[in-house]
XYZ file of C-alpha atoms in Angstrom:
702
model
C 32.250 2.997 6.229
C 28.457 2.135 5.552
C 27.279 -0.224 8.267
C 30.513 -2.354 8.328
C 30.898 -1.173 4.204
C 33.880 0.402 2.734
C 32.351 2.577 0.022
C 34.934 2.629 -3.166
C 37.034 5.550 -3.599
C 34.549 8.042 -6.022
C 35.321 8.194 -9.941
C 36.521 11.187 -11.876
C 33.459 12.572 -13.126
C 32.098 12.203 -16.891
C 29.778 14.851 -18.610
C 26.338 13.757 -18.271
C 24.904 10.947 -21.453
C 22.959 12.567 -23.294
C 19.001 12.105 -22.894
C 16.973 10.352 -25.520
C 14.310 13.282 -27.102
C 11.120 12.385 -27.156
C 8.996 12.931 -30.501
C 5.848 15.591 -29.339
C 3.082 14.774 -31.554
C 0.432 16.796 -30.416
C -3.228 14.983 -29.498
C -6.019 17.687 -29.293
C -8.656 16.510 -26.496
C -12.227 18.393 -26.182
C -14.227 17.339 -23.041
C -17.043 19.622 -21.617
C -15.968 22.491 -23.402
C -12.385 22.770 -22.386
C -9.472 21.658 -25.149
C -6.431 20.691 -24.265
C -2.771 19.535 -26.586
C -1.480 16.383 -25.402
C 2.033 15.892 -26.801
C 3.044 12.544 -25.466
C -0.320 10.819 -25.768
C 1.367 8.389 -28.245
C 3.404 6.814 -25.635
C -0.265 5.622 -24.308
C -0.004 1.202 -25.098
C -3.509 -1.231 -24.170
C -3.090 -4.138 -26.112
C -6.815 -5.033 -27.175
C -6.123 -8.027 -26.072
C -3.832 -10.376 -23.620
C -0.874 -9.159 -22.422
C 1.517 -6.208 -22.121
C 4.571 -7.151 -22.764
C 7.926 -6.066 -24.503
C 7.191 -7.757 -27.554
C 3.948 -6.024 -27.529
C 4.235 -2.932 -27.270
C 4.582 -0.547 -30.542
C 8.717 -0.477 -32.588
C 7.899 3.730 -31.585
C 6.951 2.868 -27.485
C 9.636 -0.441 -27.223
C 12.373 2.118 -28.622
C 11.876 5.114 -26.512
C 10.680 2.692 -22.989
C 14.108 0.795 -24.024
C 16.651 4.154 -24.616
C 15.028 5.351 -21.014
C 16.134 2.584 -19.604
C 19.687 2.389 -20.872
C 19.440 6.591 -20.309
C 18.773 6.147 -17.228
C 21.195 3.423 -15.701
C 24.288 5.457 -17.229
C 23.210 8.048 -15.271
C 23.095 6.342 -12.073
C 25.764 5.015 -12.825
C 28.082 7.798 -11.181
C 26.075 6.768 -7.518
C 26.753 2.669 -8.440
C 29.547 2.607 -5.310
C 27.003 4.586 -3.207
C 23.535 1.863 -4.695
C 26.488 -1.110 -4.060
C 27.218 -0.222 -0.862
C 23.504 0.664 0.331
C 22.311 -2.598 -0.755
C 25.082 -4.788 1.142
C 23.699 -3.339 4.572
C 20.236 -3.911 3.932
C 20.992 -7.174 2.456
C 23.166 -7.640 6.042
C 19.801 -6.403 8.279
C 17.800 -9.731 8.286
C 15.593 -11.446 10.538
C 17.068 -13.400 13.038
C 15.150 -16.397 13.857
C 11.383 -16.530 12.544
C 9.537 -13.318 11.324
C 7.731 -13.879 13.556
C 6.168 -15.336 16.795
C 3.811 -18.276 15.404
C -0.635 -18.200 15.932
C -1.895 -20.675 17.420
C -4.889 -22.329 16.131
C -6.960 -25.579 16.641
C -4.205 -27.257 18.238
C -1.516 -25.908 16.085
C 1.201 -23.049 15.704
C 1.274 -21.664 12.077
C 4.759 -19.912 11.652
C 6.438 -17.631 9.081
C 10.374 -17.761 8.305
C 12.651 -16.547 5.540
C 15.717 -19.012 5.098
C 16.971 -17.686 2.299
C 17.029 -14.122 3.893
C 14.374 -12.790 1.165
C 11.751 -15.267 0.566
C 8.467 -16.453 3.260
C 8.448 -20.075 4.111
C 5.231 -20.989 5.590
C 4.930 -24.165 8.311
C 3.131 -25.417 11.327
C 3.607 -26.999 13.827
C 1.126 -29.064 16.993
C 1.439 -27.315 20.123
C 3.848 -28.795 22.507
C 5.442 -30.995 19.325
C 8.823 -30.222 17.538
C 8.091 -31.814 14.073
C 7.025 -29.001 11.748
C 5.269 -29.223 8.493
C 5.686 -27.658 5.115
C 2.614 -24.566 4.047
C 4.677 -22.832 1.245
C 7.925 -22.451 0.134
C 8.348 -19.738 -2.018
C 11.803 -19.644 -2.653
C 11.604 -23.187 -4.561
C 7.921 -21.939 -5.977
C 10.162 -18.417 -7.458
C 13.340 -20.605 -8.919
C 13.058 -19.979 -12.900
C 10.063 -17.598 -12.609
C 11.355 -14.036 -13.353
C 8.646 -12.461 -11.358
C 6.954 -14.121 -8.188
C 4.281 -12.873 -5.710
C 2.014 -14.477 -3.424
C -0.817 -13.213 -1.030
C -4.099 -14.739 0.086
C -1.785 -17.730 2.598
C -4.202 -19.304 4.289
C -5.714 -22.799 6.116
C -8.824 -24.589 5.779
C -11.118 -24.498 9.183
C -10.126 -28.362 9.816
C -6.805 -27.838 8.842
C -6.657 -29.778 6.307
C -5.854 -28.168 3.078
C -3.720 -24.238 2.932
C -3.819 -21.938 0.005
C -2.566 -18.892 -1.704
C -2.414 -17.280 -3.968
C 0.242 -16.365 -6.594
C 1.250 -13.708 -9.352
C 3.913 -15.519 -11.854
C 3.738 -12.556 -14.538
C 3.634 -8.779 -12.736
C 0.163 -7.922 -13.913
C -1.572 -9.167 -10.275
C -3.572 -11.774 -12.548
C -3.179 -14.098 -9.708
C -3.655 -18.407 -9.826
C -4.683 -20.154 -6.694
C -2.827 -22.485 -5.146
C -3.859 -25.603 -2.366
C -1.650 -28.181 -0.149
C -3.359 -30.757 0.722
C -1.017 -30.814 4.042
C -0.675 -34.552 5.100
C -0.258 -36.012 1.297
C 1.756 -32.388 0.769
C 0.703 -32.533 -2.841
C 0.029 -28.779 -4.629
C -2.916 -28.567 -6.986
C -3.657 -25.586 -8.740
C -7.277 -25.212 -8.361
C -7.872 -21.807 -10.416
C -5.255 -21.172 -13.495
C -5.511 -17.998 -13.929
C -7.905 -14.346 -13.848
C -8.211 -14.825 -10.273
C -7.645 -12.160 -7.573
C -5.668 -12.449 -4.243
C -6.012 -9.000 -2.116
C -8.578 -10.471 0.024
C -9.794 -11.970 -2.727
C -10.084 -16.074 -1.710
C -11.464 -18.139 1.187
C -12.370 -21.509 2.081
C -15.919 -21.374 3.777
C -16.454 -22.925 7.030
C -16.693 -26.555 6.408
C -13.649 -26.251 3.783
C -15.544 -27.982 1.086
C -15.564 -25.090 -0.775
C -13.154 -22.377 -1.683
C -14.754 -18.752 -2.634
C -12.714 -16.264 -4.950
C -13.375 -13.487 -7.008
C -12.240 -13.457 -10.362
C -10.731 -10.664 -12.940
C -11.974 -9.344 -15.799
C -10.471 -7.852 -18.940
C -9.899 -5.066 -17.764
C -8.704 -6.087 -14.587
C -11.535 -5.987 -12.615
C -12.861 -7.688 -9.452
C -16.240 -8.671 -10.921
C -17.658 -11.902 -10.172
C -17.443 -13.945 -6.779
C -16.988 -18.331 -7.890
C -17.552 -21.239 -5.637
C -15.227 -23.986 -6.454
C -14.810 -26.987 -4.103
C -11.665 -27.999 -2.499
C -11.450 -31.322 -4.400
C -11.046 -30.062 -7.513
C -13.848 -29.483 -9.707
C -15.891 -26.972 -11.793
C -16.515 -23.392 -10.571
C -20.317 -21.695 -9.711
C -20.921 -18.493 -10.155
C -21.618 -17.276 -6.609
C -22.038 -13.058 -7.248
C -21.270 -10.791 -10.365
C -20.967 -7.025 -10.056
C -21.991 -5.010 -12.902
C -21.007 -2.048 -11.451
C -17.923 -0.513 -12.119
C -17.371 1.717 -8.693
C -18.144 -0.633 -6.938
C -14.670 -3.015 -5.406
C -14.994 -6.477 -3.678
C -13.366 -8.162 -1.186
C -13.921 -11.760 0.812
C -13.605 -12.928 4.103
C -14.828 -15.664 6.609
C -16.471 -14.549 10.262
C -14.489 -14.899 12.835
C -16.480 -17.670 14.547
C -16.876 -19.367 11.025
C -20.854 -18.335 11.084
C -20.282 -17.162 7.575
C -19.035 -16.160 3.960
C -18.877 -11.905 3.948
C -18.911 -10.576 0.643
C -18.237 -7.446 0.785
C -18.761 -4.598 -1.978
C -17.850 -0.903 -1.357
C -16.355 2.781 -2.974
C -15.015 5.532 -1.252
C -18.780 6.757 -0.298
C -20.260 3.710 0.053
C -20.765 -0.824 -0.064
C -22.437 -3.113 0.895
C -22.802 -6.876 2.615
C -23.600 -10.329 1.101
C -23.167 -12.717 4.016
C -23.784 -16.872 2.907
C -24.651 -18.831 6.001
C -22.566 -22.320 7.165
C -25.701 -23.643 7.255
C -26.383 -23.043 3.638
C -22.952 -22.699 2.106
C -24.589 -22.575 -1.342
C -27.327 -20.280 -1.258
C -27.566 -17.130 -2.970
C -25.847 -14.299 -0.338
C -27.624 -12.040 1.818
C -28.270 -8.410 1.639
C -27.493 -7.089 5.310
C -28.144 -3.294 4.243
C -28.340 -2.195 0.636
C -25.561 -0.249 -0.491
C -26.279 4.126 0.111
C -24.404 7.330 -0.828
C -22.347 8.674 2.085
C -22.692 4.924 4.416
C -19.975 2.544 4.953
C -19.807 -0.781 6.694
C -18.330 -4.440 7.250
C -19.875 -6.380 9.240
C -18.934 -9.129 11.880
C -20.016 -11.545 14.323
C -19.565 -11.709 18.249
C -21.269 -12.576 21.410
C -24.366 -14.513 19.089
C -25.109 -11.949 16.959
C -23.566 -9.612 14.370
C -22.272 -6.343 14.541
C -20.971 -3.378 12.435
C -18.543 -1.027 11.716
C -20.788 1.791 10.096
C -19.534 5.143 9.011
C -21.987 7.620 7.730
C -22.649 11.412 7.835
C -23.445 11.400 11.389
C -21.054 9.189 12.586
C -17.858 10.317 10.741
C -15.193 8.383 12.403
C -17.186 5.304 12.904
C -19.437 4.135 15.320
C -20.079 0.023 16.152
C -23.900 -1.172 15.703
C -24.859 -4.640 17.437
C -26.921 -6.280 14.761
C -29.981 -8.710 13.925
C -28.181 -12.040 13.120
C -31.526 -13.048 11.004
C -33.293 -10.313 10.095
C -30.111 -7.755 9.462
C -32.185 -5.280 11.876
C -30.184 -2.327 13.946
C -30.880 -2.802 17.879
C -28.538 -0.071 19.016
C -25.046 1.119 18.839
C -21.967 -1.214 21.079
C -19.836 2.067 20.301
C -21.169 5.184 19.791
C -19.406 8.062 17.378
C -16.721 10.023 18.877
C -15.545 12.712 16.399
C -11.852 12.832 16.451
C -11.359 8.999 17.551
C -11.486 6.824 14.101
C -12.073 3.219 14.260
C -10.107 1.682 11.932
C -10.408 -2.296 12.842
C -13.027 -4.485 14.888
C -11.648 -7.781 15.764
C -13.131 -10.398 17.553
C -13.252 -13.135 19.599
C -15.372 -15.421 21.999
C -13.948 -12.889 24.982
C -14.048 -9.336 23.975
C -14.533 -7.471 20.616
C -11.566 -5.615 20.293
C -11.133 -2.421 18.466
C -8.336 -0.887 16.919
C -8.650 3.165 16.847
C -6.421 6.290 16.415
C -6.935 9.538 18.454
C -4.803 12.321 18.210
C -2.559 10.804 15.454
C -1.134 7.608 17.819
C -3.605 4.149 17.418
C -4.925 2.348 20.537
C -6.025 -0.819 21.179
C -9.898 -1.130 22.971
C -11.766 -4.278 24.815
C -14.978 -4.360 25.447
C -15.999 -7.294 26.965
C -19.383 -9.327 26.531
C -21.368 -7.423 29.572
C -20.216 -3.861 28.388
C -17.026 -3.500 30.142
C -14.353 -1.585 28.099
C -10.416 -1.662 28.913
C -7.854 -0.179 27.006
C -4.311 -1.964 26.158
C -1.767 0.489 28.117
C 0.764 1.153 25.162
C 4.007 4.185 25.608
C 4.833 6.007 23.342
C 4.380 9.066 21.405
C 5.072 7.699 17.304
C 4.602 4.161 16.712
C 2.544 1.920 14.957
C 0.194 -0.805 15.729
C -0.891 -3.545 14.349
C -3.579 -6.220 15.220
C -2.710 -9.730 12.166
C -5.761 -10.999 11.003
C -6.740 -14.601 11.382
C -6.289 -15.209 15.184
C -8.441 -17.834 17.524
C -11.832 -16.920 18.076
C -11.773 -18.753 21.023
C -8.296 -17.854 21.916
C -8.041 -16.524 25.767
C -5.431 -13.887 24.450
C -5.138 -11.141 21.570
C -1.846 -10.503 19.476
C -0.672 -6.962 18.176
C 2.166 -6.078 16.885
C 3.960 -2.539 17.995
C 7.373 -1.249 15.937
C 8.609 2.641 15.943
C 10.955 3.376 12.825
C 13.417 3.027 15.252
C 12.541 -0.270 17.053
C 11.807 -3.201 15.344
C 8.364 -5.050 16.053
C 7.509 -6.665 19.298
C 4.498 -8.494 19.659
C 2.192 -8.415 22.015
C -0.534 -10.984 23.559
C -3.166 -9.013 25.733
C -5.482 -10.712 28.164
C -8.789 -10.945 27.089
C -10.128 -10.668 30.286
C -8.134 -8.374 32.061
C -6.422 -6.517 29.401
C -3.141 -7.076 30.595
C -0.372 -7.270 28.138
C 3.375 -9.657 27.594
C 5.801 -9.340 25.408
C 6.292 -12.228 23.855
C 8.419 -11.769 21.324
C 10.886 -8.848 19.580
C 12.078 -9.232 15.855
C 16.089 -9.287 16.177
C 17.731 -7.538 12.882
C 21.607 -8.822 12.491
C 23.822 -5.914 13.041
C 21.004 -3.903 13.938
C 20.961 -1.754 17.362
C 17.812 0.395 18.534
C 20.217 2.170 20.451
C 21.405 4.590 18.379
C 18.490 5.708 16.700
C 15.575 9.056 18.014
C 11.932 8.992 17.066
C 10.305 11.934 17.254
C 7.065 13.478 16.740
C 6.998 16.840 15.109
C 4.195 18.829 13.950
C 4.006 21.413 10.983
C 1.603 24.723 10.233
C 0.128 24.904 6.961
C -1.418 27.839 5.824
C -4.497 27.480 6.703
C -3.590 26.349 10.337
C -3.758 22.866 10.506
C -1.046 21.215 12.549
C 0.263 18.699 10.198
C 1.686 16.018 11.666
C 5.536 14.071 10.788
C 7.347 11.123 12.345
C 11.127 11.784 12.160
C 13.646 9.174 12.325
C 17.215 10.264 13.469
C 20.318 8.885 14.549
C 21.330 9.468 18.657
C 22.900 12.066 19.056
C 22.131 13.995 15.524
C 22.344 17.424 16.259
C 20.474 20.090 14.164
C 22.374 22.570 12.901
C 20.652 22.748 9.526
C 23.393 20.748 7.618
C 22.872 17.353 7.038
C 20.062 15.616 4.000
C 16.950 14.581 4.847
C 14.752 12.162 2.579
C 11.029 12.971 3.118
C 8.782 10.868 2.209
C 4.537 10.997 1.998
C 1.337 9.565 0.415
C -1.934 11.123 1.714
C -4.342 9.598 0.149
C -7.447 7.220 0.073
C -7.549 7.752 3.854
C -4.591 5.417 3.729
C -2.781 6.465 6.665
C 1.210 6.287 6.236
C 1.923 4.406 9.379
C 5.041 4.667 11.908
C 6.710 1.385 10.389
C 10.403 -0.065 11.490
C 11.764 -0.929 7.811
C 15.662 -1.424 7.629
C 15.751 0.710 4.456
C 15.922 4.484 6.173
C 17.714 2.897 9.523
C 20.813 2.217 6.732
C 19.610 6.027 5.025
C 20.394 7.320 8.443
C 23.312 6.182 9.408
C 24.737 7.154 6.695
C 24.091 10.455 8.181
C 20.599 11.851 6.921
C 17.503 12.027 8.375
C 13.642 10.492 7.723
C 11.267 12.006 7.898
C 7.222 10.860 6.939
C 4.899 13.392 6.628
C 1.518 12.484 8.046
C -0.545 15.075 4.737
C -3.697 15.594 4.678
C -5.679 13.023 2.312
C -4.530 10.110 4.521
C -6.868 9.112 7.709
C -3.991 10.102 10.455
C -6.406 12.713 12.006
C -9.269 10.885 11.597
C -11.772 10.914 8.602
C -12.283 14.282 8.293
C -8.241 14.792 7.394
C -9.121 12.612 4.565
C -11.990 14.720 3.495
C -10.100 17.327 3.752
C -7.331 16.204 1.177
C -9.536 14.870 -1.676
C -11.357 16.032 -5.253
C -11.259 19.977 -4.987
C -9.360 20.220 -1.602
C -6.465 18.165 -2.994
C -4.007 20.906 -3.032
C -4.391 20.562 0.753
C -1.602 17.375 0.720
C 0.541 19.364 -1.581
C 0.067 22.457 0.860
C 1.029 20.001 3.859
C 3.916 18.602 2.182
C 5.246 21.438 1.348
C 4.819 22.766 4.897
C 6.839 19.969 6.513
C 9.249 20.369 4.336
C 9.905 23.638 4.917
C 9.523 23.207 9.051
C 12.667 20.208 9.223
C 14.406 23.007 7.234
C 13.004 25.827 10.011
C 13.853 23.678 12.840
C 17.518 22.370 11.114
C 16.477 18.936 10.974
C 17.288 19.367 7.186
C 19.786 21.681 5.200
C 18.453 24.452 2.626
C 19.962 22.639 -0.329
C 19.817 18.445 0.641
C 16.042 17.783 1.177
C 15.471 14.815 -1.421
C 11.437 13.734 -1.129
C 10.038 10.383 -1.804
C 6.719 8.603 -2.851
C 4.999 6.133 -3.955
C 1.780 5.667 -6.551
C -0.986 7.749 -5.213
C 2.557 10.067 -3.398
C 4.406 10.345 -6.348
C 1.793 12.726 -7.532
C 2.151 13.964 -3.865
C 5.905 14.680 -4.612
C 5.498 15.789 -7.993
C 2.459 18.616 -7.249
C 4.678 19.628 -4.894
C 7.882 19.959 -7.586
C 6.239 21.731 -9.128
C 4.958 24.243 -6.987
C 8.437 24.338 -4.950
C 10.548 23.711 -7.796
C 13.588 25.364 -5.647
C 12.817 23.324 -1.927
C 14.276 19.635 -3.379
C 17.709 18.711 -4.024
C 16.223 15.434 -6.505
C 12.632 13.735 -6.173
C 11.795 10.466 -6.734
C 8.366 9.023 -7.639
C 7.506 5.029 -7.717
C 5.140 4.339 -10.303
C 3.850 7.953 -10.338
C 0.692 8.685 -10.611
C 1.459 12.004 -12.720
C -1.119 12.249 -15.299
C -3.924 12.716 -12.947
C -6.629 14.565 -15.757
C -5.475 12.239 -18.510
C -5.993 8.953 -16.680
C -9.338 9.971 -14.614
C -10.715 10.869 -18.454
C -10.354 7.277 -19.788
C -13.014 5.872 -18.457
C -11.646 2.289 -20.137
C -9.144 2.334 -17.071
C -10.481 -0.296 -14.338
C -10.005 2.091 -11.266
C -11.567 5.075 -13.096
C -15.091 4.351 -12.246
C -14.111 3.144 -8.729
C -11.973 6.423 -7.410
C -14.246 9.308 -8.606
C -15.481 10.317 -5.738
C -11.781 11.098 -4.538
C -9.989 12.681 -7.271
C -13.586 13.554 -9.677
C -14.825 13.070 -13.268
C -13.272 15.553 -15.708
C -15.897 13.748 -18.628
C -19.233 15.364 -16.752
C -18.249 18.075 -14.380
C -16.183 21.403 -16.067
C -15.810 22.239 -12.447
C -13.942 19.045 -11.629
C -11.493 19.000 -15.111
C -10.508 22.861 -14.082
C -9.635 21.914 -10.587
C -7.725 18.522 -11.863
C -5.851 20.367 -14.799
C -4.590 23.237 -12.016
C -3.076 20.568 -9.572
C -2.308 17.668 -12.246
C 1.694 17.614 -12.536
C 2.288 17.301 -16.011
C -0.148 19.600 -17.333
C 1.326 21.915 -14.437
C 5.242 21.681 -15.373
C 6.532 25.310 -15.894
C 9.353 26.577 -17.719
C 11.798 26.248 -14.443
C 14.992 25.006 -13.249
C 13.654 21.394 -12.013
C 16.231 18.997 -9.612
C 17.570 16.401 -10.624
C 13.746 13.321 -11.172
C 14.066 9.657 -10.908
C 11.210 8.109 -11.977
C 9.984 4.361 -12.093
C 7.140 2.248 -13.914
C 6.359 -1.297 -13.835
C 5.397 -2.630 -17.825
C 2.601 -4.422 -16.812
C 0.827 -1.991 -14.392
C -2.675 -1.715 -14.542
C -2.786 0.788 -12.043
C -0.195 3.864 -12.830
C 0.625 2.979 -16.664
C 4.222 2.977 -17.524
C 3.001 6.707 -19.704
C 2.318 8.501 -16.622
C 6.133 8.985 -15.694
C 7.447 8.553 -18.876
C 5.392 11.492 -19.615
C 6.268 13.509 -16.857
C 10.057 12.714 -17.319
C 9.508 13.765 -21.118
C 7.362 17.349 -20.019
C 9.943 18.371 -17.397
C 13.333 17.486 -19.447
C 11.673 19.945 -22.347
C 10.840 22.206 -20.184
C 13.437 22.424 -17.323
C 16.101 25.361 -17.685
C 18.467 23.446 -16.189
C 20.739 20.931 -16.817
C 19.824 17.902 -14.344
C 19.207 14.086 -15.319
C 15.480 13.564 -15.225
C 14.976 9.478 -15.390
C 12.700 7.220 -16.093
C 13.724 3.167 -15.983
C 10.751 1.205 -16.410
C 10.932 -3.051 -15.100
C 9.571 -4.688 -17.992
C 8.772 -7.854 -16.035
C 6.862 -5.489 -13.008
C 3.573 -4.252 -12.865
C 2.736 -2.163 -10.241
C 4.311 -3.819 -7.740
C 8.273 -5.662 -8.073
C 9.127 -8.821 -7.325
C 8.178 -10.032 -3.859
C 11.454 -11.223 -1.496
C 13.410 -9.462 0.152
C 15.684 -8.501 -1.894
C 14.094 -6.890 -4.731
C 12.749 -4.320 -1.951
C 16.449 -3.619 -1.160
C 17.475 -3.456 -4.622
C 14.788 -0.549 -5.038
C 15.344 1.391 -2.208
C 19.450 1.503 -2.622
C 19.164 2.484 -6.172
C 16.185 5.439 -5.185
C 19.094 6.049 -1.733
C 21.972 6.591 -4.367
C 20.066 8.829 -6.693
C 19.838 10.953 -3.801
C 23.178 10.686 -2.026
C 24.024 11.732 -5.483
C 21.655 15.107 -5.492
C 23.087 16.323 -1.771
C 26.479 15.614 -3.481
C 26.267 17.518 -6.836
C 26.905 13.682 -8.089
C 24.566 15.125 -11.521
C 25.723 18.486 -11.711
């Protein structure tokens, strides 16, 4: 039984199908005085114009990807019963009631629910009233679409319009829709090429929608202002530096529209005042290498969250509202305490910060008094939702752990006292059946690497059980101790689940990030391997039952760790994995390469960067050894991590491995970097991954 689902009897094993043979067509590449041979470069296809699709692929590439899919599905048929059982249990573990308690703003409460168990339905009702107004029904708009995902959902300041961005092609190029709430009509305000992730916002007057346009290389490069009532858009700002990323938002008190231009080591904010929404944006501080900042308004003025050489983990500066001059620090820098986020309210400035891996919430009152909000636990995630009412007397926060679904608290801004207002219930799920603990592994250089471990209550650490180890470790993005139904289903099957908080993330502050980037990137891989060995040594995992899983840049982590220690893993899973880093970072036309050179290096101009990247890139470092079973996935329309990256790695591992274990590539022909939205698509993906992992530890693929 798996969570109430009866597992079918195992079918008798048969010989594994024969994998496709990937032709080797050597391409000689020379740069910075270095020469390498890329035997699978032919797999890469970028159309000169238009969208990449199965129909536009060159015939050899199309036939190869289809053959890989046929082979992968044939191999995975061996674990089809496990996949079905995992999926059924995940689907049954649906949220009960609304997805989260509604946030109130201007007399309305805004909520979100999942009536079909998969797609969100956004609505609102008057505070104290029962009549509900529909804002967005994702299920209705997804009907008939092969791919559908939304982002950027928001109400206008006057409460009359509701906007969102939707992707119906799988390529992260959005259209923007606006609903007239009273009339119920939906108009497509921007029909294509919009950037949805932090890329649209209503003006303070509600008359305009500011939005970001993506160029032909999928880079967000322009800001437009379009009348909400309809009509042509006006260019507001255009960025010429391909190493700069942009986002747009409205400040909390509706005083400004803020355009934030940023790279890994620099940023610049341009403000458009509410009193002059058609003015050109004004620069707060010009971009400078080594300084990153963001702007918010509070207590009648402006505040800036600043990171630079003298404030590595951040400080909060007061800024003059008119001339943008600094006026001293509201919160000084404290080494090792990283400020993650600020949220502005009339009664307090709320900051989310992290110390010793754990996040915490601190209030600064207008008079300067500070209050820390009491939160218990040694492994949890803390979130302060965006878009809260600046005039409200409380701040909403969400707390969760890998064993406990979210519960929401309202923090009184005057006293700092918190009240639990709701706890998410999950059908068929009991948090009391699980344990979460924080462990620390010791890396080769003595660093203590945090691990978050999820187990069944009562599990004995006897060194016999399987464990799935997840990691990311890039761009300063921390792997938070979030609740997710999928790992709990795996753990109920007898597994343990662990998150390795390796360097490259920011779990221990900005230094933790810097110690896992550029020529220190090997620390990420060493940390991940140290976590795996620690879990084995402490008998949380059997030596031959450890499976690794990474997503995107986490795919680099698990693949490089696989190359370094192939005998450590019973299986490896890479979802849209970044594994051809030397070739990708040598592609100046790639939409993200100029932006992320400060994180990875520039092998086009630096021999030192080239040599280091060549020493760690997974594709470049496949060896003649016995590799574990490997499952990779790709999205054909992915402009972040091209499908050819996992395709090339799979081909090279298959050609060099001395073990006859399956190396699989599954390409979603309708998707990009993300699968279609909704719980169903996510559950199908994770059920397949977990079934593969189960097969790895049971010897199904031997």
